[in-house]
JSON list of C-alpha atoms and ligand atoms in Angstrom, two decimals:
[
{"chain": "A", "resi": 1, "resn": "UNK", "atom": "CA", "xyz": [-77.88, 47.99, 57.63]},
{"chain": "A", "resi": 2, "resn": "UNK", "atom": "CA", "xyz": [-76.88, 51.00, 59.77]},
{"chain": "A", "resi": 3, "resn": "UNK", "atom": "CA", "xyz": [-73.31, 52.07, 60.39]},
{"chain": "A", "resi": 4, "resn": "UNK", "atom": "CA", "xyz": [-73.23, 54.71, 63.12]},
{"chain": "A", "resi": 5, "resn": "UNK", "atom": "CA", "xyz": [-70.19, 56.63, 64.30]},
{"chain": "A", "resi": 6, "resn": "UNK", "atom": "CA", "xyz": [-70.11, 57.60, 67.98]},
{"chain": "A", "resi": 7, "resn": "UNK", "atom": "CA", "xyz": [-67.62, 60.43, 68.32]},
{"chain": "A", "resi": 8, "resn": "UNK", "atom": "CA", "xyz": [-67.89, 60.42, 72.13]},
{"chain": "A", "resi": 9, "resn": "UNK", "atom": "CA", "xyz": [-66.17, 63.47, 73.71]},
{"chain": "A", "resi": 10, "resn": "UNK", "atom": "CA", "xyz": [-64.00, 64.17, 70.67]},
{"chain": "A", "resi": 11, "resn": "UNK", "atom": "CA", "xyz": [-64.43, 67.00, 68.21]},
{"chain": "A", "resi": 12, "resn": "UNK", "atom": "CA", "xyz": [-64.23, 64.49, 65.38]},
{"chain": "A", "resi": 13, "resn": "UNK", "atom": "CA", "xyz": [-63.57, 65.02, 61.69]},
{"chain": "A", "resi": 14, "resn": "UNK", "atom": "CA", "xyz": [-64.64, 67.98, 59.61]},
{"chain": "A", "resi": 15, "resn": "UNK", "atom": "CA", "xyz": [-68.34, 67.35, 58.85]},
{"chain": "A", "resi": 16, "resn": "UNK", "atom": "CA", "xyz": [-68.19, 68.75, 55.30]},
{"chain": "A", "resi": 17, "resn": "UNK", "atom": "CA", "xyz": [-65.16, 66.67, 54.41]},
{"chain": "A", "resi": 18, "resn": "UNK", "atom": "CA", "xyz": [-66.83, 63.61, 55.90]},
{"chain": "A", "resi": 19, "resn": "UNK", "atom": "CA", "xyz": [-70.05, 64.29, 54.00]},
{"chain": "A", "resi": 20, "resn": "UNK", "atom": "CA", "xyz": [-68.14, 64.59, 50.74]},
{"chain": "A", "resi": 21, "resn": "UNK", "atom": "CA", "xyz": [-66.18, 61.39, 51.39]},
{"chain": "A", "resi": 22, "resn": "UNK", "atom": "CA", "xyz": [-69.34, 59.41, 52.23]},
{"chain": "A", "resi": 23, "resn": "UNK", "atom": "CA", "xyz": [-71.06, 60.16, 48.94]},
{"chain": "A", "resi": 24, "resn": "UNK", "atom": "CA", "xyz": [-74.29, 58.16, 48.87]},
{"chain": "A", "resi": 25, "resn": "UNK", "atom": "CA", "xyz": [-73.26, 55.70, 51.58]},
{"chain": "A", "resi": 26, "resn": "UNK", "atom": "CA", "xyz": [-75.84, 55.27, 54.35]},
{"chain": "A", "resi": 27, "resn": "UNK", "atom": "CA", "xyz": [-74.42, 56.50, 57.67]},
{"chain": "A", "resi": 28, "resn": "UNK", "atom": "CA", "xyz": [-75.21, 58.02, 61.04]},
{"chain": "A", "resi": 29, "resn": "UNK", "atom": "CA", "xyz": [-72.90, 60.28, 63.03]},
{"chain": "A", "resi": 30, "resn": "UNK", "atom": "CA", "xyz": [-73.26, 61.06, 66.74]},
{"chain": "A", "resi": 31, "resn": "UNK", "atom": "CA", "xyz": [-70.96, 64.01, 67.46]},
{"chain": "A", "resi": 32, "resn": "UNK", "atom": "CA", "xyz": [-70.72, 65.90, 70.76]},
{"chain": "A", "resi": 33, "resn": "UNK", "atom": "CA", "xyz": [-73.57, 68.39, 71.26]},
{"chain": "A", "resi": 34, "resn": "UNK", "atom": "CA", "xyz": [-71.42, 71.35, 70.20]},
{"chain": "A", "resi": 35, "resn": "UNK", "atom": "CA", "xyz": [-71.05, 69.91, 66.70]},
{"chain": "A", "resi": 36, "resn": "UNK", "atom": "CA", "xyz": [-74.60, 68.77, 66.08]},
{"chain": "A", "resi": 37, "resn": "UNK", "atom": "CA", "xyz": [-75.62, 71.83, 64.13]},
{"chain": "A", "resi": 38, "resn": "UNK", "atom": "CA", "xyz": [-72.53, 71.71, 61.94]},
{"chain": "A", "resi": 39, "resn": "UNK", "atom": "CA", "xyz": [-73.12, 68.04, 61.14]},
{"chain": "A", "resi": 40, "resn": "UNK", "atom": "CA", "xyz": [-76.77, 68.66, 60.27]},
{"chain": "A", "resi": 41, "resn": "UNK", "atom": "CA", "xyz": [-75.83, 71.61, 58.08]},
{"chain": "A", "resi": 42, "resn": "UNK", "atom": "CA", "xyz": [-73.23, 69.48, 56.29]},
{"chain": "A", "resi": 43, "resn": "UNK", "atom": "CA", "xyz": [-76.03, 67.08, 55.35]},
{"chain": "A", "resi": 44, "resn": "UNK", "atom": "CA", "xyz": [-74.98, 64.22, 57.61]},
{"chain": "A", "resi": 45, "resn": "UNK", "atom": "CA", "xyz": [-77.59, 61.99, 59.26]},
{"chain": "A", "resi": 46, "resn": "UNK", "atom": "CA", "xyz": [-77.03, 63.22, 62.78]},
{"chain": "A", "resi": 47, "resn": "UNK", "atom": "CA", "xyz": [-77.91, 61.64, 66.13]},
{"chain": "A", "resi": 48, "resn": "UNK", "atom": "CA", "xyz": [-77.19, 62.86, 69.66]},
{"chain": "A", "resi": 49, "resn": "UNK", "atom": "CA", "xyz": [-75.22, 60.75, 72.14]},
{"chain": "A", "resi": 50, "resn": "UNK", "atom": "CA", "xyz": [-78.01, 60.94, 74.70]},
{"chain": "A", "resi": 51, "resn": "UNK", "atom": "CA", "xyz": [-81.44, 62.48, 75.29]},
{"chain": "A", "resi": 52, "resn": "UNK", "atom": "CA", "xyz": [-83.56, 63.18, 78.39]},
{"chain": "A", "resi": 53, "resn": "UNK", "atom": "CA", "xyz": [-87.11, 61.94, 78.93]},
{"chain": "A", "resi": 54, "resn": "UNK", "atom": "CA", "xyz": [-88.61, 65.34, 79.80]},
{"chain": "A", "resi": 55, "resn": "UNK", "atom": "CA", "xyz": [-89.13, 68.09, 77.23]},
{"chain": "A", "resi": 56, "resn": "UNK", "atom": "CA", "xyz": [-87.74, 70.75, 79.57]},
{"chain": "A", "resi": 57, "resn": "UNK", "atom": "CA", "xyz": [-87.10, 71.32, 83.25]},
{"chain": "A", "resi": 58, "resn": "UNK", "atom": "CA", "xyz": [-84.51, 71.62, 85.99]},
{"chain": "A", "resi": 59, "resn": "UNK", "atom": "CA", "xyz": [-82.20, 68.85, 84.71]},
{"chain": "A", "resi": 60, "resn": "UNK", "atom": "CA", "xyz": [-78.73, 70.39, 84.58]},
{"chain": "A", "resi": 61, "resn": "UNK", "atom": "CA", "xyz": [-76.54, 69.01, 81.83]},
{"chain": "A", "resi": 62, "resn": "UNK", "atom": "CA", "xyz": [-79.37, 67.24, 80.00]},
{"chain": "A", "resi": 63, "resn": "UNK", "atom": "CA", "xyz": [-80.97, 67.89, 76.60]},
{"chain": "A", "resi": 64, "resn": "UNK", "atom": "CA", "xyz": [-84.44, 67.03, 75.34]},
{"chain": "A", "resi": 65, "resn": "UNK", "atom": "CA", "xyz": [-85.80, 65.48, 72.16]},
{"chain": "A", "resi": 66, "resn": "UNK", "atom": "CA", "xyz": [-87.56, 68.69, 70.98]},
{"chain": "A", "resi": 67, "resn": "UNK", "atom": "CA", "xyz": [-84.35, 70.66, 71.55]},
{"chain": "A", "resi": 68, "resn": "UNK", "atom": "CA", "xyz": [-82.43, 68.19, 69.41]},
{"chain": "A", "resi": 69, "resn": "UNK", "atom": "CA", "xyz": [-85.14, 68.21, 66.76]},
{"chain": "A", "resi": 70, "resn": "UNK", "atom": "CA", "xyz": [-84.99, 72.00, 66.57]},
{"chain": "A", "resi": 71, "resn": "UNK", "atom": "CA", "xyz": [-81.43, 71.55, 65.26]},
{"chain": "A", "resi": 72, "resn": "UNK", "atom": "CA", "xyz": [-82.44, 68.93, 62.69]},
{"chain": "A", "resi": 73, "resn": "UNK", "atom": "CA", "xyz": [-81.13, 65.99, 64.71]},
{"chain": "A", "resi": 74, "resn": "UNK", "atom": "CA", "xyz": [-83.05, 62.83, 63.80]},
{"chain": "A", "resi": 75, "resn": "UNK", "atom": "CA", "xyz": [-82.02, 60.30, 66.43]},
{"chain": "A", "resi": 76, "resn": "UNK", "atom": "CA", "xyz": [-80.19, 59.55, 69.66]},
{"chain": "A", "resi": 77, "resn": "UNK", "atom": "CA", "xyz": [-78.07, 56.88, 71.27]},
{"chain": "A", "resi": 78, "resn": "UNK", "atom": "CA", "xyz": [-79.22, 55.86, 74.76]},
{"chain": "A", "resi": 79, "resn": "UNK", "atom": "CA", "xyz": [-77.71, 53.59, 77.40]},
{"chain": "A", "resi": 80, "resn": "UNK", "atom": "CA", "xyz": [-74.14, 53.56, 76.13]},
{"chain": "A", "resi": 81, "resn": "UNK", "atom": "CA", "xyz": [-72.03, 51.57, 78.58]},
{"chain": "A", "resi": 82, "resn": "UNK", "atom": "CA", "xyz": [-69.95, 54.68, 79.33]},
{"chain": "A", "resi": 83, "resn": "UNK", "atom": "CA", "xyz": [-73.16, 56.42, 80.45]},
{"chain": "A", "resi": 84, "resn": "UNK", "atom": "CA", "xyz": [-74.08, 53.41, 82.59]},
{"chain": "A", "resi": 85, "resn": "UNK", "atom": "CA", "xyz": [-70.57, 52.99, 84.03]},
{"chain": "A", "resi": 86, "resn": "UNK", "atom": "CA", "xyz": [-69.34, 56.55, 84.61]},
{"chain": "A", "resi": 87, "resn": "UNK", "atom": "CA", "xyz": [-72.60, 58.45, 85.03]},
{"chain": "A", "resi": 88, "resn": "UNK", "atom": "CA", "xyz": [-74.76, 55.98, 86.90]},
{"chain": "A", "resi": 89, "resn": "UNK", "atom": "CA", "xyz": [-77.47, 55.54, 84.28]},
{"chain": "A", "resi": 90, "resn": "UNK", "atom": "CA", "xyz": [-79.89, 52.77, 85.16]},
{"chain": "A", "resi": 91, "resn": "UNK", "atom": "CA", "xyz": [-81.89, 50.33, 83.06]},
{"chain": "A", "resi": 92, "resn": "UNK", "atom": "CA", "xyz": [-85.08, 52.22, 83.90]},
{"chain": "A", "resi": 93, "resn": "UNK", "atom": "CA", "xyz": [-83.56, 55.60, 83.05]},
{"chain": "A", "resi": 94, "resn": "UNK", "atom": "CA", "xyz": [-82.27, 54.26, 79.73]},
{"chain": "A", "resi": 95, "resn": "UNK", "atom": "CA", "xyz": [-85.70, 52.86, 78.89]},
{"chain": "A", "resi": 96, "resn": "UNK", "atom": "CA", "xyz": [-87.37, 56.17, 79.79]},
{"chain": "A", "resi": 97, "resn": "UNK", "atom": "CA", "xyz": [-84.94, 58.07, 77.54]},
{"chain": "A", "resi": 98, "resn": "UNK", "atom": "CA", "xyz": [-85.67, 55.67, 74.68]},
{"chain": "A", "resi": 99, "resn": "UNK", "atom": "CA", "xyz": [-89.42, 55.86, 75.20]},
{"chain": "A", "resi": 100, "resn": "UNK", "atom": "CA", "xyz": [-89.54, 59.66, 75.25]},
{"chain": "A", "resi": 101, "resn": "UNK", "atom": "CA", "xyz": [-87.27, 59.99, 72.23]},
{"chain": "A", "resi": 102, "resn": "UNK", "atom": "CA", "xyz": [-89.36, 57.54, 70.20]},
{"chain": "A", "resi": 103, "resn": "UNK", "atom": "CA", "xyz": [-92.53, 59.33, 71.26]},
{"chain": "A", "resi": 104, "resn": "UNK", "atom": "CA", "xyz": [-91.08, 62.61, 70.02]},
{"chain": "A", "resi": 105, "resn": "UNK", "atom": "CA", "xyz": [-90.23, 61.04, 66.67]},
{"chain": "A", "resi": 106, "resn": "UNK", "atom": "CA", "xyz": [-86.49, 60.48, 67.06]},
{"chain": "A", "resi": 107, "resn": "UNK", "atom": "CA", "xyz": [-84.82, 57.25, 65.98]},
{"chain": "A", "resi": 108, "resn": "UNK", "atom": "CA", "xyz": [-83.12, 55.46, 68.89]},
{"chain": "A", "resi": 109, "resn": "UNK", "atom": "CA", "xyz": [-80.09, 53.21, 69.24]},
{"chain": "A", "resi": 110, "resn": "UNK", "atom": "CA", "xyz": [-80.39, 51.57, 72.67]},
{"chain": "A", "resi": 111, "resn": "UNK", "atom": "CA", "xyz": [-77.12, 49.99, 73.85]},
{"chain": "A", "resi": 112, "resn": "UNK", "atom": "CA", "xyz": [-76.75, 46.83, 75.89]},
{"chain": "A", "resi": 113, "resn": "UNK", "atom": "CA", "xyz": [-73.77, 44.66, 76.76]},
{"chain": "A", "resi": 114, "resn": "UNK", "atom": "CA", "xyz": [-71.99, 42.65, 79.44]},
{"chain": "A", "resi": 115, "resn": "UNK", "atom": "CA", "xyz": [-68.68, 43.29, 81.18]},
{"chain": "A", "resi": 116, "resn": "UNK", "atom": "CA", "xyz": [-65.81, 40.81, 81.04]},
{"chain": "A", "resi": 117, "resn": "UNK", "atom": "CA", "xyz": [-66.49, 39.70, 84.62]},
{"chain": "A", "resi": 118, "resn": "UNK", "atom": "CA", "xyz": [-70.13, 39.04, 83.79]},
{"chain": "A", "resi": 119, "resn": "UNK", "atom": "CA", "xyz": [-69.16, 37.01, 80.72]},
{"chain": "A", "resi": 120, "resn": "UNK", "atom": "CA", "xyz": [-66.52, 35.04, 82.66]},
{"chain": "A", "resi": 121, "resn": "UNK", "atom": "CA", "xyz": [-68.99, 34.16, 85.38]},
{"chain": "A", "resi": 122, "resn": "UNK", "atom": "CA", "xyz": [-71.57, 32.94, 82.85]},
{"chain": "A", "resi": 123, "resn": "UNK", "atom": "CA", "xyz": [-73.95, 35.85, 83.36]},
{"chain": "A", "resi": 124, "resn": "UNK", "atom": "CA", "xyz": [-74.01, 37.28, 79.84]},
{"chain": "A", "resi": 125, "resn": "UNK", "atom": "CA", "xyz": [-77.54, 36.17, 79.01]},
{"chain": "A", "resi": 126, "resn": "UNK", "atom": "CA", "xyz": [-78.92, 37.28, 82.37]},
{"chain": "A", "resi": 127, "resn": "UNK", "atom": "CA", "xyz": [-77.39, 40.74, 81.97]},
{"chain": "A", "resi": 128, "resn": "UNK", "atom": "CA", "xyz": [-78.60, 41.10, 78.39]},
{"chain": "A", "resi": 129, "resn": "UNK", "atom": "CA", "xyz": [-82.06, 39.88, 79.35]},
{"chain": "A", "resi": 130, "resn": "UNK", "atom": "CA", "xyz": [-82.46, 42.49, 82.09]},
{"chain": "A", "resi": 131, "resn": "UNK", "atom": "CA", "xyz": [-81.18, 45.33, 79.88]},
{"chain": "A", "resi": 132, "resn": "UNK", "atom": "CA", "xyz": [-83.21, 44.38, 76.80]},
{"chain": "A", "resi": 133, "resn": "UNK", "atom": "CA", "xyz": [-86.40, 43.62, 78.71]},
{"chain": "A", "resi": 134, "resn": "UNK", "atom": "CA", "xyz": [-86.37, 46.98, 80.43]},
{"chain": "A", "resi": 135, "resn": "UNK", "atom": "CA", "xyz": [-86.34, 48.69, 77.01]},
{"chain": "A", "resi": 136, "resn": "UNK", "atom": "CA", "xyz": [-88.91, 46.23, 75.68]},
{"chain": "A", "resi": 137, "resn": "UNK", "atom": "CA", "xyz": [-91.29, 46.74, 78.61]},
{"chain": "A", "resi": 138, "resn": "UNK", "atom": "CA", "xyz": [-91.49, 50.48, 78.00]},
{"chain": "A", "resi": 139, "resn": "UNK", "atom": "CA", "xyz": [-91.01, 50.74, 74.22]},
{"chain": "A", "resi": 140, "resn": "UNK", "atom": "CA", "xyz": [-91.98, 47.39, 72.71]},
{"chain": "A", "resi": 141, "resn": "UNK", "atom": "CA", "xyz": [-90.92, 46.92, 69.12]},
{"chain": "A", "resi": 142, "resn": "UNK", "atom": "CA", "xyz": [-90.88, 50.19, 67.25]},
{"chain": "A", "resi": 143, "resn": "UNK", "atom": "CA", "xyz": [-89.93, 51.03, 63.67]},
{"chain": "A", "resi": 144, "resn": "UNK", "atom": "CA", "xyz": [-87.51, 53.70, 64.89]},
{"chain": "A", "resi": 145, "resn": "UNK", "atom": "CA", "xyz": [-85.79, 51.57, 67.53]},
{"chain": "A", "resi": 146, "resn": "UNK", "atom": "CA", "xyz": [-82.67, 49.43, 67.14]},
{"chain": "A", "resi": 147, "resn": "UNK", "atom": "CA", "xyz": [-80.51, 47.73, 69.76]},
{"chain": "A", "resi": 148, "resn": "UNK", "atom": "CA", "xyz": [-76.72, 47.94, 69.81]},
{"chain": "A", "resi": 149, "resn": "UNK", "atom": "CA", "xyz": [-74.92, 44.96, 71.35]},
{"chain": "A", "resi": 150, "resn": "UNK", "atom": "CA", "xyz": [-71.68, 46.33, 72.73]},
{"chain": "A", "resi": 151, "resn": "UNK", "atom": "CA", "xyz": [-69.74, 43.94, 74.96]},
{"chain": "A", "resi": 152, "resn": "UNK", "atom": "CA", "xyz": [-68.14, 46.35, 77.41]},
{"chain": "A", "resi": 153, "resn": "UNK", "atom": "CA", "xyz": [-64.84, 44.44, 77.26]},
{"chain": "A", "resi": 154, "resn": "UNK", "atom": "CA", "xyz": [-64.59, 45.13, 73.53]},
{"chain": "A", "resi": 155, "resn": "UNK", "atom": "CA", "xyz": [-65.12, 48.89, 73.65]},
{"chain": "A", "resi": 156, "resn": "UNK", "atom": "CA", "xyz": [-61.99, 50.89, 72.96]},
{"chain": "A", "resi": 157, "resn": "UNK", "atom": "CA", "xyz": [-59.82, 47.93, 73.89]},
{"chain": "A", "resi": 158, "resn": "UNK", "atom": "CA", "xyz": [-58.95, 46.55, 70.46]},
{"chain": "A", "resi": 159, "resn": "UNK", "atom": "CA", "xyz": [-60.57, 43.26, 71.59]},
{"chain": "A", "resi": 160, "resn": "UNK", "atom": "CA", "xyz": [-63.36, 42.51, 69.15]},
{"chain": "A", "resi": 161, "resn": "UNK", "atom": "CA", "xyz": [-65.97, 39.86, 69.73]},
{"chain": "A", "resi": 162, "resn": "UNK", "atom": "CA", "xyz": [-65.50, 37.01, 67.29]},
{"chain": "A", "resi": 163, "resn": "UNK", "atom": "CA", "xyz": [-68.16, 36.96, 64.57]},
{"chain": "A", "resi": 164, "resn": "UNK", "atom": "CA", "xyz": [-69.58, 33.77, 66.15]},
{"chain": "A", "resi": 165, "resn": "UNK", "atom": "CA", "xyz": [-69.78, 35.29, 69.60]},
{"chain": "A", "resi": 166, "resn": "UNK", "atom": "CA", "xyz": [-71.47, 38.42, 68.21]},
{"chain": "A", "resi": 167, "resn": "UNK", "atom": "CA", "xyz": [-73.90, 36.28, 66.20]},
{"chain": "A", "resi": 168, "resn": "UNK", "atom": "CA", "xyz": [-74.87, 34.25, 69.30]},
{"chain": "A", "resi": 169, "resn": "UNK", "atom": "CA", "xyz": [-75.49, 37.38, 71.38]},
{"chain": "A", "resi": 170, "resn": "UNK", "atom": "CA", "xyz": [-77.47, 39.04, 68.59]},
{"chain": "A", "resi": 171, "resn": "UNK", "atom": "CA", "xyz": [-79.66, 35.98, 68.10]},
{"chain": "A", "resi": 172, "resn": "UNK", "atom": "CA", "xyz": [-80.30, 35.88, 71.86]},
{"chain": "A", "resi": 173, "resn": "UNK", "atom": "CA", "xyz": [-81.24, 39.58, 71.91]},
{"chain": "A", "resi": 174, "resn": "UNK", "atom": "CA", "xyz": [-83.61, 39.09, 68.98]},
{"chain": "A", "resi": 175, "resn": "UNK", "atom": "CA", "xyz": [-85.27, 36.20, 70.81]},
{"chain": "A", "resi": 176, "resn": "UNK", "atom": "CA", "xyz": [-86.20, 38.76, 73.50]},
{"chain": "A", "resi": 177, "resn": "UNK", "atom": "CA", "xyz": [-87.06, 41.69, 71.25]},
{"chain": "A", "resi": 178, "resn": "UNK", "atom": "CA", "xyz": [-87.42, 41.34, 67.50]},
{"chain": "A", "resi": 179, "resn": "UNK", "atom": "CA", "xyz": [-85.49, 44.38, 66.29]},
{"chain": "A", "resi": 180, "resn": "UNK", "atom": "CA", "xyz": [-82.37, 45.05, 64.23]},
{"chain": "A", "resi": 181, "resn": "UNK", "atom": "CA", "xyz": [-79.21, 44.68, 66.33]},
{"chain": "A", "resi": 182, "resn": "UNK", "atom": "CA", "xyz": [-75.99, 46.59, 65.65]},
{"chain": "A", "resi": 183, "resn": "UNK", "atom": "CA", "xyz": [-72.62, 45.33, 66.87]},
{"chain": "A", "resi": 184, "resn": "UNK", "atom": "CA", "xyz": [-70.22, 47.70, 68.64]},
{"chain": "A", "resi": 185, "resn": "UNK", "atom": "CA", "xyz": [-66.78, 47.25, 70.16]},
{"chain": "A", "resi": 186, "resn": "UNK", "atom": "CA", "xyz": [-63.51, 47.85, 68.30]},
{"chain": "A", "resi": 187, "resn": "UNK", "atom": "CA", "xyz": [-65.09, 47.67, 64.84]},
{"chain": "A", "resi": 188, "resn": "UNK", "atom": "CA", "xyz": [-62.38, 48.58, 62.32]},
{"chain": "A", "resi": 189, "resn": "UNK", "atom": "CA", "xyz": [-62.11, 48.53, 58.53]},
{"chain": "A", "resi": 190, "resn": "UNK", "atom": "CA", "xyz": [-60.33, 45.17, 58.67]},
{"chain": "A", "resi": 191, "resn": "UNK", "atom": "CA", "xyz": [-62.93, 43.33, 60.78]},
{"chain": "A", "resi": 192, "resn": "UNK", "atom": "CA", "xyz": [-66.15, 45.07, 59.72]},
{"chain": "A", "resi": 193, "resn": "UNK", "atom": "CA", "xyz": [-67.01, 42.92, 56.70]},
{"chain": "A", "resi": 194, "resn": "UNK", "atom": "CA", "xyz": [-66.72, 39.65, 58.63]},
{"chain": "A", "resi": 195, "resn": "UNK", "atom": "CA", "xyz": [-68.83, 40.92, 61.53]},
{"chain": "A", "resi": 196, "resn": "UNK", "atom": "CA", "xyz": [-71.45, 42.47, 59.25]},
{"chain": "A", "resi": 197, "resn": "UNK", "atom": "CA", "xyz": [-71.71, 39.21, 57.28]},
{"chain": "A", "resi": 198, "resn": "UNK", "atom": "CA", "xyz": [-73.26, 37.44, 60.28]},
{"chain": "A", "resi": 199, "resn": "UNK", "atom": "CA", "xyz": [-76.97, 36.84, 59.68]},
{"chain": "A", "resi": 200, "resn": "UNK", "atom": "CA", "xyz": [-78.12, 38.65, 62.83]},
{"chain": "A", "resi": 201, "resn": "UNK", "atom": "CA", "xyz": [-75.64, 41.53, 62.71]},
{"chain": "A", "resi": 202, "resn": "UNK", "atom": "CA", "xyz": [-77.62, 44.39, 61.18]},
{"chain": "A", "resi": 203, "resn": "UNK", "atom": "CA", "xyz": [-75.05, 47.14, 61.37]},
{"chain": "A", "resi": 204, "resn": "UNK", "atom": "CA", "xyz": [-72.29, 48.59, 63.50]},
{"chain": "A", "resi": 205, "resn": "UNK", "atom": "CA", "xyz": [-71.82, 51.23, 66.18]},
{"chain": "A", "resi": 206, "resn": "UNK", "atom": "CA", "xyz": [-68.28, 52.49, 65.72]},
{"chain": "A", "resi": 207, "resn": "UNK", "atom": "CA", "xyz": [-66.30, 54.54, 68.24]},
{"chain": "A", "resi": 208, "resn": "UNK", "atom": "CA", "xyz": [-62.61, 55.18, 67.67]},
{"chain": "A", "resi": 209, "resn": "UNK", "atom": "CA", "xyz": [-62.60, 54.25, 63.99]},
{"chain": "A", "resi": 210, "resn": "UNK", "atom": "CA", "xyz": [-65.36, 56.78, 63.27]},
{"chain": "A", "resi": 211, "resn": "UNK", "atom": "CA", "xyz": [-63.02, 59.68, 64.09]},
{"chain": "A", "resi": 212, "resn": "UNK", "atom": "CA", "xyz": [-60.99, 59.06, 60.96]},
{"chain": "A", "resi": 213, "resn": "UNK", "atom": "CA", "xyz": [-62.75, 59.80, 57.68]},
{"chain": "A", "resi": 214, "resn": "UNK", "atom": "CA", "xyz": [-61.09, 57.03, 55.68]},
{"chain": "A", "resi": 215, "resn": "UNK", "atom": "CA", "xyz": [-61.72, 54.32, 58.22]},
{"chain": "A", "resi": 216, "resn": "UNK", "atom": "CA", "xyz": [-65.34, 55.37, 58.84]},
{"chain": "A", "resi": 217, "resn": "UNK", "atom": "CA", "xyz": [-66.06, 55.49, 55.12]},
{"chain": "A", "resi": 218, "resn": "UNK", "atom": "CA", "xyz": [-64.47, 52.03, 54.71]},
{"chain": "A", "resi": 219, "resn": "UNK", "atom": "CA", "xyz": [-66.74, 50.60, 57.42]},
{"chain": "A", "resi": 220, "resn": "UNK", "atom": "CA", "xyz": [-69.82, 52.27, 55.90]},
{"chain": "A", "resi": 221, "resn": "UNK", "atom": "CA", "xyz": [-68.85, 50.74, 52.57]},
{"chain": "A", "resi": 222, "resn": "UNK", "atom": "CA", "xyz": [-68.49, 47.29, 54.19]},
{"chain": "A", "resi": 223, "resn": "UNK", "atom": "CA", "xyz": [-72.05, 47.71, 55.46]},
{"chain": "A", "resi": 224, "resn": "UNK", "atom": "CA", "xyz": [-73.59, 48.87, 52.22]},
{"chain": "B", "resi": 1, "resn": "LIG", "atom": "P1", "xyz": [-64.95, 51.52, 69.90]},
{"chain": "B", "resi": 1, "resn": "LIG", "atom": "O1", "xyz": [-66.26, 52.10, 70.62]},
{"chain": "B", "resi": 1, "resn": "LIG", "atom": "O2", "xyz": [-65.32, 51.28, 68.46]},
{"chain": "B", "resi": 1, "resn": "LIG", "atom": "O3", "xyz": [-63.92, 52.59, 70.06]},
{"chain": "B", "resi": 1, "resn": "LIG", "atom": "O4", "xyz": [-64.59, 50.26, 70.62]},
{"chain": "B", "resi": 1, "resn": "LIG", "atom": "C1", "xyz": [-67.53, 51.61, 70.33]},
{"chain": "B", "resi": 1, "resn": "LIG", "atom": "C2", "xyz": [-68.56, 52.34, 71.13]},
{"chain": "B", "resi": 1, "resn": "LIG", "atom": "O5", "xyz": [-68.32, 52.67, 72.28]},
{"chain": "B", "resi": 1, "resn": "LIG", "atom": "O6", "xyz": [-69.67, 52.63, 70.62]}
]
């Protein structure tokens, strides 16, 4: 069971205070790049919010797996829907990021998910199939790889997928690629236990609620 906090473009909580509050609870934090070192030094399990497929080169604004590893970062999120939506990331690019990061020895959370329009028009499985298969074709199953199912309509909206809906999507994803699947989209302390109790929900990727120490710790506790 993994509970990962995606701080997005927020400074987030004080890493030392968070570390102390977490005690022995398993956790991952993905702060903005400027706070990676501080999180590592505080003893938090620290992932980046993205990673490039090359080790170095003329790729303005990008960061590579070896650069992250030099800070003590142990994993990365790839393919978050905000990267796909606002920054034009493609299925192939996401798969290449995942593949390179895994090859370098980072753990990877690869995100997939449908928009509300896609769900309404009955395209959820088609969308998930394309996104998951592009990761599968390049990376296969890998001990360091997990998928995060994040319905785009549930991210930052307060609309959470029902436990049944999440369970169905997770089971479908696992039928394509047999890996742990985290749920993401408005996970809060009051809905975490019910979501995490679903047989195919193997953890959570938490945005807004990971910025508050008490609520993130409560969700980590629900997952432990
Ligand atoms: P949210 O974000 O928990 O704020 O909905 C989840 C995510 O984007 O990973």
